[in-house]
Each structure stands twice: as C-alpha cells, then as structure tokens.
Short mmCIF file of C-alpha atoms and ligand atoms in Angstrom, two decimals:
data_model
loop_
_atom_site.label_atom_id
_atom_site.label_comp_id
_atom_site.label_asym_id
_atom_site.label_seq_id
_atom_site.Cartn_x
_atom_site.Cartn_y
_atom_site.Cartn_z
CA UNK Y 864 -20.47 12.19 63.15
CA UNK Y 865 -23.63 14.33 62.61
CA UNK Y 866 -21.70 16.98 61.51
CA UNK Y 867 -19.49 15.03 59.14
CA UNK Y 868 -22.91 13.72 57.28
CA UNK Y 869 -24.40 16.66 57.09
CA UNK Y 870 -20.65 18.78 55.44
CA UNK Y 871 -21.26 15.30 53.34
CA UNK Y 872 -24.13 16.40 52.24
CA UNK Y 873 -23.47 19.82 51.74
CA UNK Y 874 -20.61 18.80 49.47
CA UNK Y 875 -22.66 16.83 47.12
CA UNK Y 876 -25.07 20.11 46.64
CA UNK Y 877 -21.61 22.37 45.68
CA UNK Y 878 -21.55 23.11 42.08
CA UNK Y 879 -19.72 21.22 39.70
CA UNK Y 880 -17.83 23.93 37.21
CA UNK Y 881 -20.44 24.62 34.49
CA UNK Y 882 -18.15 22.85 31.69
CA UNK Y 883 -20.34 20.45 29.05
CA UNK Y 884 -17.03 19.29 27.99
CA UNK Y 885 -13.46 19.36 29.55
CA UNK Y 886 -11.57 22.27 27.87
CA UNK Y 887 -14.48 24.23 26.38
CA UNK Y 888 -13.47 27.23 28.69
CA UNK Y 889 -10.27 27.02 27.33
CA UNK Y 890 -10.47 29.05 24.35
CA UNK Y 891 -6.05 29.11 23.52
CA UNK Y 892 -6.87 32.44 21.50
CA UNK Y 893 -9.38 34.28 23.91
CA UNK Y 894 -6.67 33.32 27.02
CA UNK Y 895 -3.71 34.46 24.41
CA UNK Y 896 -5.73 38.12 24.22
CA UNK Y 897 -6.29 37.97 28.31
CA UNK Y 898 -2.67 37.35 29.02
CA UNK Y 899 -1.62 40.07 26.74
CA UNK Y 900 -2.99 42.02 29.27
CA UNK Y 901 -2.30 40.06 32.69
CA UNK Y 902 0.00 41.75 35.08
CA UNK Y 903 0.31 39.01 37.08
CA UNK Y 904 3.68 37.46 36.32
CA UNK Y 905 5.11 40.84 37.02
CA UNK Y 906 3.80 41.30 40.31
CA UNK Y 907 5.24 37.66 41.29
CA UNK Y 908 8.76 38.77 40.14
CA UNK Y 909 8.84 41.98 41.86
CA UNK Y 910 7.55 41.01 45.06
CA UNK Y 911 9.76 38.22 45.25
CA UNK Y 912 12.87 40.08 44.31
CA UNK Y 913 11.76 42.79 46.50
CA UNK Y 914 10.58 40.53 49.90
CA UNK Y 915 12.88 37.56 49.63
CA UNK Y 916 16.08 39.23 46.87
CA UNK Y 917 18.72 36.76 46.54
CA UNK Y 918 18.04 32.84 47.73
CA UNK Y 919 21.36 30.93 47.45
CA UNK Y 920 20.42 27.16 47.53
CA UNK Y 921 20.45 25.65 50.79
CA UNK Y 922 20.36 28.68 52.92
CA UNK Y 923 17.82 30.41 54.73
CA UNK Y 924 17.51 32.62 52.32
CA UNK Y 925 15.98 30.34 50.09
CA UNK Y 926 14.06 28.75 53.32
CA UNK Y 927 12.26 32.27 53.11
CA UNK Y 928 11.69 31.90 49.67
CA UNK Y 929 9.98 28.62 49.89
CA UNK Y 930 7.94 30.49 52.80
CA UNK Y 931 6.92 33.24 50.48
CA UNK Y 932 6.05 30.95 47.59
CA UNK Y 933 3.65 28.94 49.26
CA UNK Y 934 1.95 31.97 50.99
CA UNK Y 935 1.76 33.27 47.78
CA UNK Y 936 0.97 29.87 45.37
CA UNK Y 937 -2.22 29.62 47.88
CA UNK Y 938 -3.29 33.06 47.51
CA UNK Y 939 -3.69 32.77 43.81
CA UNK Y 940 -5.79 29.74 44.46
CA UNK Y 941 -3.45 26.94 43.69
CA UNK Y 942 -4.90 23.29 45.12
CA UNK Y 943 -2.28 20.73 47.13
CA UNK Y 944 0.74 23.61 47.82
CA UNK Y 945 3.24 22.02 49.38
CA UNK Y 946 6.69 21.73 50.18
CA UNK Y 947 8.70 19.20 48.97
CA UNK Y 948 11.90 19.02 51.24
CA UNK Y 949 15.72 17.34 50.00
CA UNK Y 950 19.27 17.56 51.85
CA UNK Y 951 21.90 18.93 49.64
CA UNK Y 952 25.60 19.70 50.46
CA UNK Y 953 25.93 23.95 50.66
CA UNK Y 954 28.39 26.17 49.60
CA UNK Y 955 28.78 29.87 51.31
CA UNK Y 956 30.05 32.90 49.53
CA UNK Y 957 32.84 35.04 51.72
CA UNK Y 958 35.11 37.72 50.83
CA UNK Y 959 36.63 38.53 47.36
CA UNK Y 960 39.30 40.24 46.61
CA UNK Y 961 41.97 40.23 43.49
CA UNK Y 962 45.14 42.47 43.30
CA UNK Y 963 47.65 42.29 40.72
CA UNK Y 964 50.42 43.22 42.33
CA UNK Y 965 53.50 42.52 39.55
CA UNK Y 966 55.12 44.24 37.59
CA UNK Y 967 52.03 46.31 37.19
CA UNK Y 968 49.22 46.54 40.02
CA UNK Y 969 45.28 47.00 40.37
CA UNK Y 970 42.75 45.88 41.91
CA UNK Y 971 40.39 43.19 39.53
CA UNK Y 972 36.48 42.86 39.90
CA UNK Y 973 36.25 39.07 40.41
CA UNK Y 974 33.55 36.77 42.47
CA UNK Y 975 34.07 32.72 43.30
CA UNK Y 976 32.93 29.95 41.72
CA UNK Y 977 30.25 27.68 43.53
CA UNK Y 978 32.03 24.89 44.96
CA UNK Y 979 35.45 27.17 45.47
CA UNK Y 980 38.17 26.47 48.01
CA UNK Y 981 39.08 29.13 50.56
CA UNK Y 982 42.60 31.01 49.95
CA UNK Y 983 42.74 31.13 53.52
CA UNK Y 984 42.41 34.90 55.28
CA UNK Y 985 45.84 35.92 54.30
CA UNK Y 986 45.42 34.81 50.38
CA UNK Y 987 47.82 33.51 48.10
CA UNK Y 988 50.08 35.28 46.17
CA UNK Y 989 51.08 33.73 42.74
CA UNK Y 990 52.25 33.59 39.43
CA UNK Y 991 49.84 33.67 36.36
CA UNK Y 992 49.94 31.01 33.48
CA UNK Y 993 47.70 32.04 30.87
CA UNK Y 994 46.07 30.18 28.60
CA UNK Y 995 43.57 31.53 25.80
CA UNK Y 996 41.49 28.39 25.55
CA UNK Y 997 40.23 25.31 27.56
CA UNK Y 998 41.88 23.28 24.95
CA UNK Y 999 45.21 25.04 25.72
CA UNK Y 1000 44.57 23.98 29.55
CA UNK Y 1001 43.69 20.74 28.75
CA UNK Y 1002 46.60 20.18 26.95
CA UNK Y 1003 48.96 21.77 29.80
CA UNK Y 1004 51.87 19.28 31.36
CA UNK Y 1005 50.82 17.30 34.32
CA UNK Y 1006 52.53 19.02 36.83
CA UNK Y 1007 53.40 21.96 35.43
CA UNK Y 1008 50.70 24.63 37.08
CA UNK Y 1009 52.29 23.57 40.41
CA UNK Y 1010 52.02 26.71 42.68
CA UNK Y 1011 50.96 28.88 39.94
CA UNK Y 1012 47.03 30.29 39.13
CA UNK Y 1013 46.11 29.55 36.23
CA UNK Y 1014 44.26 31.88 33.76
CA UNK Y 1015 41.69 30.71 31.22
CA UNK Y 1016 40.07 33.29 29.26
CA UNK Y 1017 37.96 31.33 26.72
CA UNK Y 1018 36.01 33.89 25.22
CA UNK Y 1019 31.92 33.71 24.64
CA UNK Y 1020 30.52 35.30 21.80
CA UNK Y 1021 26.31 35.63 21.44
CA UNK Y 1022 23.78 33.78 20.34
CA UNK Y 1023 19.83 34.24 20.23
CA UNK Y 1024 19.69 30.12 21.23
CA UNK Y 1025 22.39 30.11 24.54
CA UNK Y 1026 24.07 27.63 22.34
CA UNK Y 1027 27.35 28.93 23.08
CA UNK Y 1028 26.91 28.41 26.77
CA UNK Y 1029 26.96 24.57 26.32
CA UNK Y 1030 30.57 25.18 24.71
CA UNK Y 1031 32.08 28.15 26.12
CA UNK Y 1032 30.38 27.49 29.94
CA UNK Y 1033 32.88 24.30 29.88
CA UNK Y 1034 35.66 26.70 31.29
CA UNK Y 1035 33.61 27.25 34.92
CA UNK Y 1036 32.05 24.17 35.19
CA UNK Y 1037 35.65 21.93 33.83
CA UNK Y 1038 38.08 24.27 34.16
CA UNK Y 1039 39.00 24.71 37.76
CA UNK Y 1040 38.85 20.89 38.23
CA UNK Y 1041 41.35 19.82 35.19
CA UNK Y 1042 43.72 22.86 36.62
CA UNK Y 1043 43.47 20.76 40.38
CA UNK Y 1044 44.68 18.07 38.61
CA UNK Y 1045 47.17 19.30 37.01
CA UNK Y 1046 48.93 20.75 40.46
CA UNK Y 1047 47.40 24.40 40.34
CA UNK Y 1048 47.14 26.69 43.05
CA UNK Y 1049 44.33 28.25 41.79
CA UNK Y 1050 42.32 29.54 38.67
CA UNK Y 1051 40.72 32.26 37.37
CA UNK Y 1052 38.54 32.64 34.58
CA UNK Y 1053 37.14 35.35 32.01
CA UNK Y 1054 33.35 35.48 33.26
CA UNK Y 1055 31.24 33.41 30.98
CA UNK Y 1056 29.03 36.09 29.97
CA UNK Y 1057 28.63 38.32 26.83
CA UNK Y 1058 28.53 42.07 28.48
CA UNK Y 1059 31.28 43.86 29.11
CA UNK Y 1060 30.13 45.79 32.20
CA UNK Y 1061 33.01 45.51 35.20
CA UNK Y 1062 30.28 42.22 36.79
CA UNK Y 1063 31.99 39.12 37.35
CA UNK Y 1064 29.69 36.15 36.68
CA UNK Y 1065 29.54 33.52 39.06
CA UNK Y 1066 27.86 29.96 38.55
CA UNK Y 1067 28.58 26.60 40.04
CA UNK Y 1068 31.54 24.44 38.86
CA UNK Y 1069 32.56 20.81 40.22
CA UNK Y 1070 35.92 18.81 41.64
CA UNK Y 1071 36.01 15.11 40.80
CA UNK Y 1072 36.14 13.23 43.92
CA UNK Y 1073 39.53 12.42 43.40
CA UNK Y 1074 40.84 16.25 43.58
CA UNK Y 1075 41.23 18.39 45.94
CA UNK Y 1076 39.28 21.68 45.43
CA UNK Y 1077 41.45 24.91 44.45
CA UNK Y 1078 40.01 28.62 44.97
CA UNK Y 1079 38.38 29.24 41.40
CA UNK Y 1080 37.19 32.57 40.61
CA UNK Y 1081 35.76 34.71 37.89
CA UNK Y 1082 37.04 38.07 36.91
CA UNK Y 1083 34.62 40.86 35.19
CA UNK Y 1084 36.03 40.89 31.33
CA UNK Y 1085 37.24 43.95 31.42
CA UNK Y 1086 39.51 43.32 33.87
CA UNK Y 1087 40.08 39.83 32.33
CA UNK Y 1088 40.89 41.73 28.99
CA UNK Y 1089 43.45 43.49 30.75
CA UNK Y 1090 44.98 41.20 32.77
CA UNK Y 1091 45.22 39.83 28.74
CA UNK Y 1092 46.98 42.57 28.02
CA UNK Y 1093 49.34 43.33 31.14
CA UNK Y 1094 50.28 39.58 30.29
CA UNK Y 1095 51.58 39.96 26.97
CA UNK Y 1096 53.74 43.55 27.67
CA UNK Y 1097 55.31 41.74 31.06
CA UNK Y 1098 56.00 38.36 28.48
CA UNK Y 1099 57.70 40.89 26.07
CA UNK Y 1100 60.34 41.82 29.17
CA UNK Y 1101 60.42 38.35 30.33
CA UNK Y 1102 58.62 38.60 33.46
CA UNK Y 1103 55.49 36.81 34.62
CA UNK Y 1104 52.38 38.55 36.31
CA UNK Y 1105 51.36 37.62 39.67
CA UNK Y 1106 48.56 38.20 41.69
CA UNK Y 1107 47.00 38.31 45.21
CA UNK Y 1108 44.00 36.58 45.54
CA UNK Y 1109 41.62 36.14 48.51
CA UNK Y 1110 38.44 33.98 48.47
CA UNK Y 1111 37.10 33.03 51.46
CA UNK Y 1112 34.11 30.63 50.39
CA UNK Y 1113 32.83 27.64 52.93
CA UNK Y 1114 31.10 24.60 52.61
CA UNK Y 1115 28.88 24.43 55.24
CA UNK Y 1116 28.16 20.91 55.32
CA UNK Y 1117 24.20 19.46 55.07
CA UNK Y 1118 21.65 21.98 54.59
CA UNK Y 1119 17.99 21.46 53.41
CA UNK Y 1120 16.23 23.01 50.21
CA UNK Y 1121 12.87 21.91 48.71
CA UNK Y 1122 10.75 22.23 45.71
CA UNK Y 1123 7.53 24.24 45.87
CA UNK Y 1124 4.50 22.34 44.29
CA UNK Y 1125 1.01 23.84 43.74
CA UNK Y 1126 -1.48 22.49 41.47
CA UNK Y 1127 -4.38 22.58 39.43
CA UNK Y 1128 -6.73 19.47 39.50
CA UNK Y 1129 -7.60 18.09 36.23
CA UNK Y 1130 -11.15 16.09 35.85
CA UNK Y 1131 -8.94 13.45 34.40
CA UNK Y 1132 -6.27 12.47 36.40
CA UNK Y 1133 -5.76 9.33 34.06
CA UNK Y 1134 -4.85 11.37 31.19
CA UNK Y 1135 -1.23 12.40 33.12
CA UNK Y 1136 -0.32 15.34 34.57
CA UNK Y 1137 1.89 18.50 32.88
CA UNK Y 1138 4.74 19.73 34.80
CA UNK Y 1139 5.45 23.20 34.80
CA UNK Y 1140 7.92 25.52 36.17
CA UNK Y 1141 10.81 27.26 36.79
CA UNK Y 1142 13.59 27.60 39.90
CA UNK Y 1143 13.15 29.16 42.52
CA UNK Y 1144 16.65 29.33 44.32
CA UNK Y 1145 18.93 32.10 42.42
CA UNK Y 1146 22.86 33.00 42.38
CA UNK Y 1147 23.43 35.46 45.41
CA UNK Y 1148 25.27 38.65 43.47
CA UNK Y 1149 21.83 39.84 42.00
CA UNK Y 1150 17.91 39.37 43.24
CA UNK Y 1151 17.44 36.41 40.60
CA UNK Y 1152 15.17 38.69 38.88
CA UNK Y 1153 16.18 37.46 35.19
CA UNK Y 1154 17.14 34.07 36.37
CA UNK Y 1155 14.72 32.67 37.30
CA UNK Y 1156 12.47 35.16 39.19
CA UNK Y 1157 11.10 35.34 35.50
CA UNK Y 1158 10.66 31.69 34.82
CA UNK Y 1159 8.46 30.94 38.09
CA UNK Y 1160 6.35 33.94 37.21
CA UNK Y 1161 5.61 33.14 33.66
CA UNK Y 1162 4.67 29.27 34.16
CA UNK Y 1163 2.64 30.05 37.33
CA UNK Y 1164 0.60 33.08 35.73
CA UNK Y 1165 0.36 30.98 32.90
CA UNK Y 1166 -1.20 27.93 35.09
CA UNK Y 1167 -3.67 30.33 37.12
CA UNK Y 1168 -5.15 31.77 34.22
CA UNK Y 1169 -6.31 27.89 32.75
CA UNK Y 1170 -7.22 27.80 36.27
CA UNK Y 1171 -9.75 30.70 36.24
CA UNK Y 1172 -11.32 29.78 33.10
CA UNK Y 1173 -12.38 26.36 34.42
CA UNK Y 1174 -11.02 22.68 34.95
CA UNK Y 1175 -8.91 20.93 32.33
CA UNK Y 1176 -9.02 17.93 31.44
CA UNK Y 1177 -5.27 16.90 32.88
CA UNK Y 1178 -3.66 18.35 36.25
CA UNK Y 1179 -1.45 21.13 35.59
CA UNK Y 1180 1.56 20.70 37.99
CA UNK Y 1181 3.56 23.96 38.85
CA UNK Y 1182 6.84 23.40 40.54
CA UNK Y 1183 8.68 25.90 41.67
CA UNK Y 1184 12.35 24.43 41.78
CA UNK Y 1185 15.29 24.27 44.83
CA UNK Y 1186 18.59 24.26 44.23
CA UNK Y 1187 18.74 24.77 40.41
CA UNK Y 1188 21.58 26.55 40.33
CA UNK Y 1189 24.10 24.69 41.89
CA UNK Y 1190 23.25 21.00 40.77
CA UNK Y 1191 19.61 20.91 39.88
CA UNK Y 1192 19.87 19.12 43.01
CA UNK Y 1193 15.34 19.60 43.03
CA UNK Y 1194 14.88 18.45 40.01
CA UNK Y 1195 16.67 15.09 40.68
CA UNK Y 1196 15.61 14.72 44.10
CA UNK Y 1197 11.81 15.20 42.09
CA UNK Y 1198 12.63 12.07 39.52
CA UNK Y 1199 13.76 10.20 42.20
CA UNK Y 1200 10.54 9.98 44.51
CA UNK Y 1201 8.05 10.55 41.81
CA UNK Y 1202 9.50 8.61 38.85
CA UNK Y 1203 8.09 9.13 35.40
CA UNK Y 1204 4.75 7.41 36.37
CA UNK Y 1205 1.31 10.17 35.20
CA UNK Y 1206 3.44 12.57 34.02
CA UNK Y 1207 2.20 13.72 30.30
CA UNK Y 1208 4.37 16.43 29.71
CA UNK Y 1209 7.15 19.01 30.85
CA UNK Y 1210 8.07 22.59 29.93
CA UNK Y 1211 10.02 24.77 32.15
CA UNK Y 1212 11.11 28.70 31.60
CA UNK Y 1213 14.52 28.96 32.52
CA UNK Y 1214 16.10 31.18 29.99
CA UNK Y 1215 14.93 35.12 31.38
CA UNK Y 1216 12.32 37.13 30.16
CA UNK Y 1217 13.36 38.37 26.42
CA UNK Y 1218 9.97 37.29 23.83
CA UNK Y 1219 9.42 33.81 23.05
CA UNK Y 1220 10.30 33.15 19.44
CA UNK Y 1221 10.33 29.45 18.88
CA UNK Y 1222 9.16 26.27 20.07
CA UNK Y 1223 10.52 22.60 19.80
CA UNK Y 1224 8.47 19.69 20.75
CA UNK Y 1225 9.21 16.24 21.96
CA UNK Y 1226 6.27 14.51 21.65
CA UNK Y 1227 5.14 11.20 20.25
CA UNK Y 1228 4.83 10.62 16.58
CA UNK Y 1229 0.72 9.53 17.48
CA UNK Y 1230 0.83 13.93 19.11
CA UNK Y 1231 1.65 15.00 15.31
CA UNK Y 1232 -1.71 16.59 15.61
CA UNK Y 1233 -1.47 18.04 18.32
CA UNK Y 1234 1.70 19.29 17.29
CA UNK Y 1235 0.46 21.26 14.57
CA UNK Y 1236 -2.76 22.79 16.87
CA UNK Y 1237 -0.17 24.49 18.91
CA UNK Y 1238 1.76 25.76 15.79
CA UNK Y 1239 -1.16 27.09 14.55
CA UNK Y 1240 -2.60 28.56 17.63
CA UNK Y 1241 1.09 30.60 17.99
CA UNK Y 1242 1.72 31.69 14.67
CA UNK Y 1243 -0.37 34.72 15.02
CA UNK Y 1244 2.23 36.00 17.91
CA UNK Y 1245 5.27 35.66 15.46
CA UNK Y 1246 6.50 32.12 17.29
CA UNK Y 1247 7.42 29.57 14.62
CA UNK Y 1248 7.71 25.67 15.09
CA UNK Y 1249 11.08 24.31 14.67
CA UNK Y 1250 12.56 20.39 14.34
CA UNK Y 1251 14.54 20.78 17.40
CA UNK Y 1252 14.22 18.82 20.19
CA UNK Y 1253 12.69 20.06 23.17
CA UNK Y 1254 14.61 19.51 26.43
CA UNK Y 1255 11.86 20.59 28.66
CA UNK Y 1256 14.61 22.92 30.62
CA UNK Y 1257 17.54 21.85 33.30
CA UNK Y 1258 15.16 20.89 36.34
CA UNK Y 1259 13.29 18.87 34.06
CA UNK Y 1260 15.98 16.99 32.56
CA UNK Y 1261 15.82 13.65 35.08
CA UNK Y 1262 12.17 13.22 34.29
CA UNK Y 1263 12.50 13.92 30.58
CA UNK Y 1264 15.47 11.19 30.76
CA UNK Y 1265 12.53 8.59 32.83
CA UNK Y 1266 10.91 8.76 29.14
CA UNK Y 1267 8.18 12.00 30.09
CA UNK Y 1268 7.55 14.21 27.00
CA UNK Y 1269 8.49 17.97 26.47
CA UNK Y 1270 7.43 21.31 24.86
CA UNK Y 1271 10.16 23.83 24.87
CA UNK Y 1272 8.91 27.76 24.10
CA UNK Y 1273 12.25 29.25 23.42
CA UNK Y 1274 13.26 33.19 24.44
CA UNK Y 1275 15.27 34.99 22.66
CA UNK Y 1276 18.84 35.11 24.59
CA UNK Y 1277 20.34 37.39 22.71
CA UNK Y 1278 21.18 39.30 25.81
CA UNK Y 1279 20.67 36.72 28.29
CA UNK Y 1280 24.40 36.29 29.14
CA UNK Y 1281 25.01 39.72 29.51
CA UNK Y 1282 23.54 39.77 33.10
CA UNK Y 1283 23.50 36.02 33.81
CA UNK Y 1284 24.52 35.10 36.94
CA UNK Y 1285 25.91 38.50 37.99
CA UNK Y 1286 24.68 41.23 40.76
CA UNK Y 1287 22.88 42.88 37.12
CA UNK Y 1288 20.34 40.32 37.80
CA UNK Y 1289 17.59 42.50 38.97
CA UNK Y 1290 13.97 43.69 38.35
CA UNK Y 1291 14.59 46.83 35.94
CA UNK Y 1292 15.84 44.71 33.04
CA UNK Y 1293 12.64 42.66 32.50
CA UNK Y 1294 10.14 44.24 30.21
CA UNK Y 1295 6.39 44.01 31.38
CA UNK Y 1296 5.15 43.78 27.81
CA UNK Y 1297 7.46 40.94 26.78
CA UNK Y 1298 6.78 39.42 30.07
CA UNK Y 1299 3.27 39.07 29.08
CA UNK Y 1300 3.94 37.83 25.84
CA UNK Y 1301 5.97 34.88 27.38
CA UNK Y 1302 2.72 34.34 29.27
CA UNK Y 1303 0.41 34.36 26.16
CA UNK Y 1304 2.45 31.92 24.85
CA UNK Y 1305 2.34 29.66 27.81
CA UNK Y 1306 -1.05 29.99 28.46
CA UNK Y 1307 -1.95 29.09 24.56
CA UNK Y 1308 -0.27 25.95 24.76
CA UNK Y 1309 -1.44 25.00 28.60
CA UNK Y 1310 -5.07 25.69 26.98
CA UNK Y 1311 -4.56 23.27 24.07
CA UNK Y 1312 -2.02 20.12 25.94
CA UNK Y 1313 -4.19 20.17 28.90
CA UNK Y 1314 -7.39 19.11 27.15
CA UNK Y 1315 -5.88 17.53 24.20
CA UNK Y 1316 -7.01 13.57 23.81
CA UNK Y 1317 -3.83 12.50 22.72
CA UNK Y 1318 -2.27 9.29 24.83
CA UNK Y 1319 0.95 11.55 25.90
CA UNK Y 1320 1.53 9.19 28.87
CA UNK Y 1321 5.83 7.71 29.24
CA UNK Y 1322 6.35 4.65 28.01
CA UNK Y 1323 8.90 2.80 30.10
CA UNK Y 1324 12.16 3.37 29.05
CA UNK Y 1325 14.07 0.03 28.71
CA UNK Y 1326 16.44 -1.27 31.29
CA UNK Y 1327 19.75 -1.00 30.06
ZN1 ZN C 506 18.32 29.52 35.76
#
C-alpha cells in the first residue's frame, strides 16, 4: 500500500511533455526535412525480410512475424503493443509443376492460386481450351470445359494508378471459380502482372460455396505467351495442346493470425483516433519486401517520428495487418470488434515503395480547410491534390464502409505489378531515398490531421 502511494506520488512529480499547445512540436515542414533523412523505415523492412522472410497468413510463419513486430513496435517506443488474435481458414502451398507434353513439350514456370485444389500426386493430364479474355470464359457453354483446363490469358497492360488491377485481376480472383462451374478440370492463367521475367504471380482467388474447387494456377507470361503460340500452330493442324499439371496445395483447416497494434497516446482522446498501417502477412514466393514489408515501415516510421517530437493532440493508431493477402481477413475481424466508434481517420500504404505523387481525401465538407493545409504543406515535394476519392487502402476498407474518414497518399505503380506477388518481391528493389520520401509525406500529413481541430469523428451510417 505504502509503496503504491508513494509510485503515486512519484507519478504526479513526472514531467508533463513541455507542449503550451497540442501540436506546436509538430512543425509538418521541419518533420518533412527530418524524414528526408530518417533511415528508419528501411531498417524495419530489411530486418523483417531478413529475420522473419516470407509470412503466409495463418502459418507460423506469420506467428513469427507478429513475434518480431511487437519486439520491435516496443523498442521504438510505441505505447499499448499488442496482439490482436482472429481464426481464419488456411491454405498451404505444395509442389508445382507444369509440362506440356502435346504435340510439342516443355516444362512451364507456373505457381497456384490461394485457395487451389490439389491435382492429386500423380497430376492430371488434359486438354487446353483457350480463351483470350474473361469475357470469352464467361461466355463459354455450360458444360463444355468438362475434363479439359482451361486457359485464360487476359492480358494487363500498366498504369501509374493500379487501375488496371481492379479490371484485369478479375481473371485470378473470378476466373477459376466461373471455369468450376462450368465443368473444368482445371485452369490456368497468364500471371496478372506487367513484367515479363519467367515469375509466375500468385494471389488469392475464391470458389462460391456452391462449387467445388479446381487446381488453378498461374503461369510466368512468357511461358503463357507461348503456350499462346504453341496453341495457335497445333489449331492450324487440328490438334489440341495438352498438359500435365501437378499442384499439390492443402487447406489446412483453422489456423490463427492477428493484427499487430501499437500506439501513440494523444492528449485528446475525444478528438478520435487515426488509423495507420499497412499488412503484415505477405505471399510466400518472395520476402514481402515490396508488398507490404514497405507499407508497415513507412506508416510506422512515419508515426514514431510525431511521436518523438511530442504528444498530439489525437492517438495515432498503427496497425500492422494479418491476413491481408488472402481475404483481408484482419481488417474485417478489426471492424467487427472495434466498430467505427473514435476513429477520425484512416490511411494505409499498401501499394510498394515507388514516390508518392498524389493524394485523395475523403473527408467531410466542414475538413475543406484542412484539406487545403495538407495540399499546401505537400506541394513543395511535387505531390498534388486530386478529386479522387480516398479509399484509405484494402485493410481499411470495413471501417471506411462503418462511415470512418480517409486520406489516401498515392505511389506511383508504374512498376508495381511487375514484381507483385511473385518470388521478385524482395529487399533490393526498394529505393532508400524514395522510401524516405514516402515517409516525409506521411509524416507531413500525421503532423497536420493529428492536431487539426476539425470534428473528423463517423457519423453513423444509416441502417439500411
Ligand atoms: Zn499488399
């Protein structure tokens, strides 16, 4: 009891950060010029990717990541780290193999889909039925894949935005289930990527309830370019292609993951918190440098350097996000026990490491203001305002959807699909310097949001 009073005591004679006002510390151009030359984000990503590599949702792989992330979240001096556990249904990667084998023969670079049946040991052997566009498969006679694989090739072109992912990333995450349906054996795809190194790209893809699962696989685009062209000489004889594929994937049944939460306390917890982030878990070809090694790196370095230069006014909240990849299973699981309830805003990096270029705000009319502080205060590093819409990234979605607001700071992707989601994903293709401008940018708009007065707390979306 004594000793209780007197650590009482002791507490009330600790000094209070030396701030007249919340936010004064938090000079957006000073912390812009500090993070210019901050080396922390890089050290996060290439420790990670170096200690823990690849961290496949669900396994223990990304048990060790969690581990390692809250190890290191307290050693930068985060407040409340913590593990927030979820169950989630895993998938297991096995062997890969895929052999042309008529009437011309090679072996094809090609990795499963998330969510893929097995082949079995001993494969399947089968004819090809090709089709150039997801339209084309769509449009494909019920029935008529019966015993074949199917072959989608559905090619992506670039963008700076991603945009084309939304369209042309339709043929993993659709494709295998409409070619179920419709009686197929199997299906390959052309990789949904933009490179045209021999790296298949993997990423998750789903099976109504209602169908059974099918092996679906992706093949590098080289190879898928020439199984193109093997396809149209056999056609010109009359004879179909077939191949031997083995996948051996498993689900594994229930499996736990969990998001990684660190924070730092605001002297207003009334004003709402700001979620930040990025995902921790990764596809298991690469170390998950690029996606989203990166993205936890940026917000976190971002979040520690408000952190050093005194208390803001509102809590920042850094999440660092389970089982992304295969569902945003973390981010859901996060809308679900926290509801929108004190959250002010959300921003997640999820898009690599290239330089931030734009950024898209959804905020309410009454933030106009504030709007136009943060335009201002990123001008100077080239990063114009736009009228789009900010989504405030994938893990974010269910709590932007709950009514919380969102500040996007969009990287240029240009290149972005040329190593997404393949075993390219590693540390050598981020670039320290434009690393550090993603967390300039960051840090300029934590400094301003976290101490701005502006009411940015959800309104309750109506019931439906
Ligand atoms: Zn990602």
């Amino acid at each position: 009891m004594k000793t209780r009073l007197l650590l009482a005591i002791a507490a009330l004679a600790l000094p209070v950060p030396l701030l007249a006002q919340d936010g004064q510390a938090h000079d957006p151009a000073a912390l812009q010029q500090k993070a210019l030359g901050d080396n922390t984000a890089y050290s996060i990503v290439e420790d990670l990717t170096t200690e823990i590599g690849p961290r496949l949702a669900g396994t223990d792989r990304e048990a060790a990541a969690r581990t390692w992330a809250v190890d290191r979240l307290k050693a930068m001096g985060f407040a409340n780290v913590r593990i927030e556990p979820f169950d989630m249904k895993t998938w297991v990667r096995g062997i890969e193999t895929a052999e042309v084998t008529a009437p011309y023969s090679g072996n094809m670079h090609i990795t499963a889909l998330g969510n893929s049946a097995s082949t079995g040991a001993r494969g399947l052997e089968a004819q090809i039925v090709y089709f150039r566009t997801m339209a084309d498969l769509e449009a494909a006679a019920a029935g008529s894949l019966k015993g074949k694989i199917a072959f989608v090739s559905h090619k992506m072109t670039r963008t700076q935005t991603g945009a084309s992912y939304g369209q042309f990333g339709d043929v993993r995450r659709r494709g295998p289930n409409i070619a179920a349906s419709k009686g197929a054996a199997a299906i390959i795809i052309r990789s949904v990527g933009t490179d045209y190194h021999r790296n298949p790209h993997t990423g998750g893809t789903n099976f109504a309830k209602d169908v059974t699962p099918i092996p679906a696989a992706a093949l590098a685009i080289p190879d898928a370019e020439n199984l193109e062209r093997m396809i149209t000489r056999a056609a010109r004889d009359g004879k179909p292609v077939t191949m031997k594929l083995v996948l051996t994937p498993r689900q594994i049944g229930t499996t736990q993951s969990g998001n990684v939460i660190a924070e730092v306390p605001g002297s207003d917890p009334g004003a709402g918190m700001i979620l930040i982030g990025g995902h921790l878990d990764s596809w298991d070809l690469g170390t998950g440098a690029v996606d989203d090694g990166a993205g936890v790196a940026i917000s976190a370095a971002a979040a520690k350097l408000i952190m050093d230069a005194g208390t803001p006014k509102r809590t920042i909240r850094v999440v660092w996000w389970g089982a992304e990849e295969v569902g945003i299973f973390g981010g859901s699981a996060y809308a679900q026990k926290h509801g929108a309830a004190g959250h002010a805003l959300a921003m997640e990096s999820d898009f690599g490491a290239g330089r931030i270029w734009q950024v898209d705000f959804r905020l309410p009319e009454t933030a106009d203001g504030l709007k136009t502080k943060i335009a201002n205060a990123l001008a100077p590093m080239g990063i114009g305002r736009s009228n789009d819409v900010a989504s405030g990234g994938p893990d974010h979605g269910p709590m932007v959807a709950l009514g919380v607001n969102a500040i996007d700071l969009r990287q240029d992707g240009t290149d972005y699909f040329d190593l997404h989601h393949t075993p390219d994903d590693t540390l050598d293709k981020i670039d320290p310097q434009m690393l550090r401008q993603n967390v300039a940018a960051w840090a300029t708009v934590l400094a301003i949001v976290a101490n701005d007065p502006a009411d940015l707390l959800p309104k309750p979306v109506p019931a439906k």
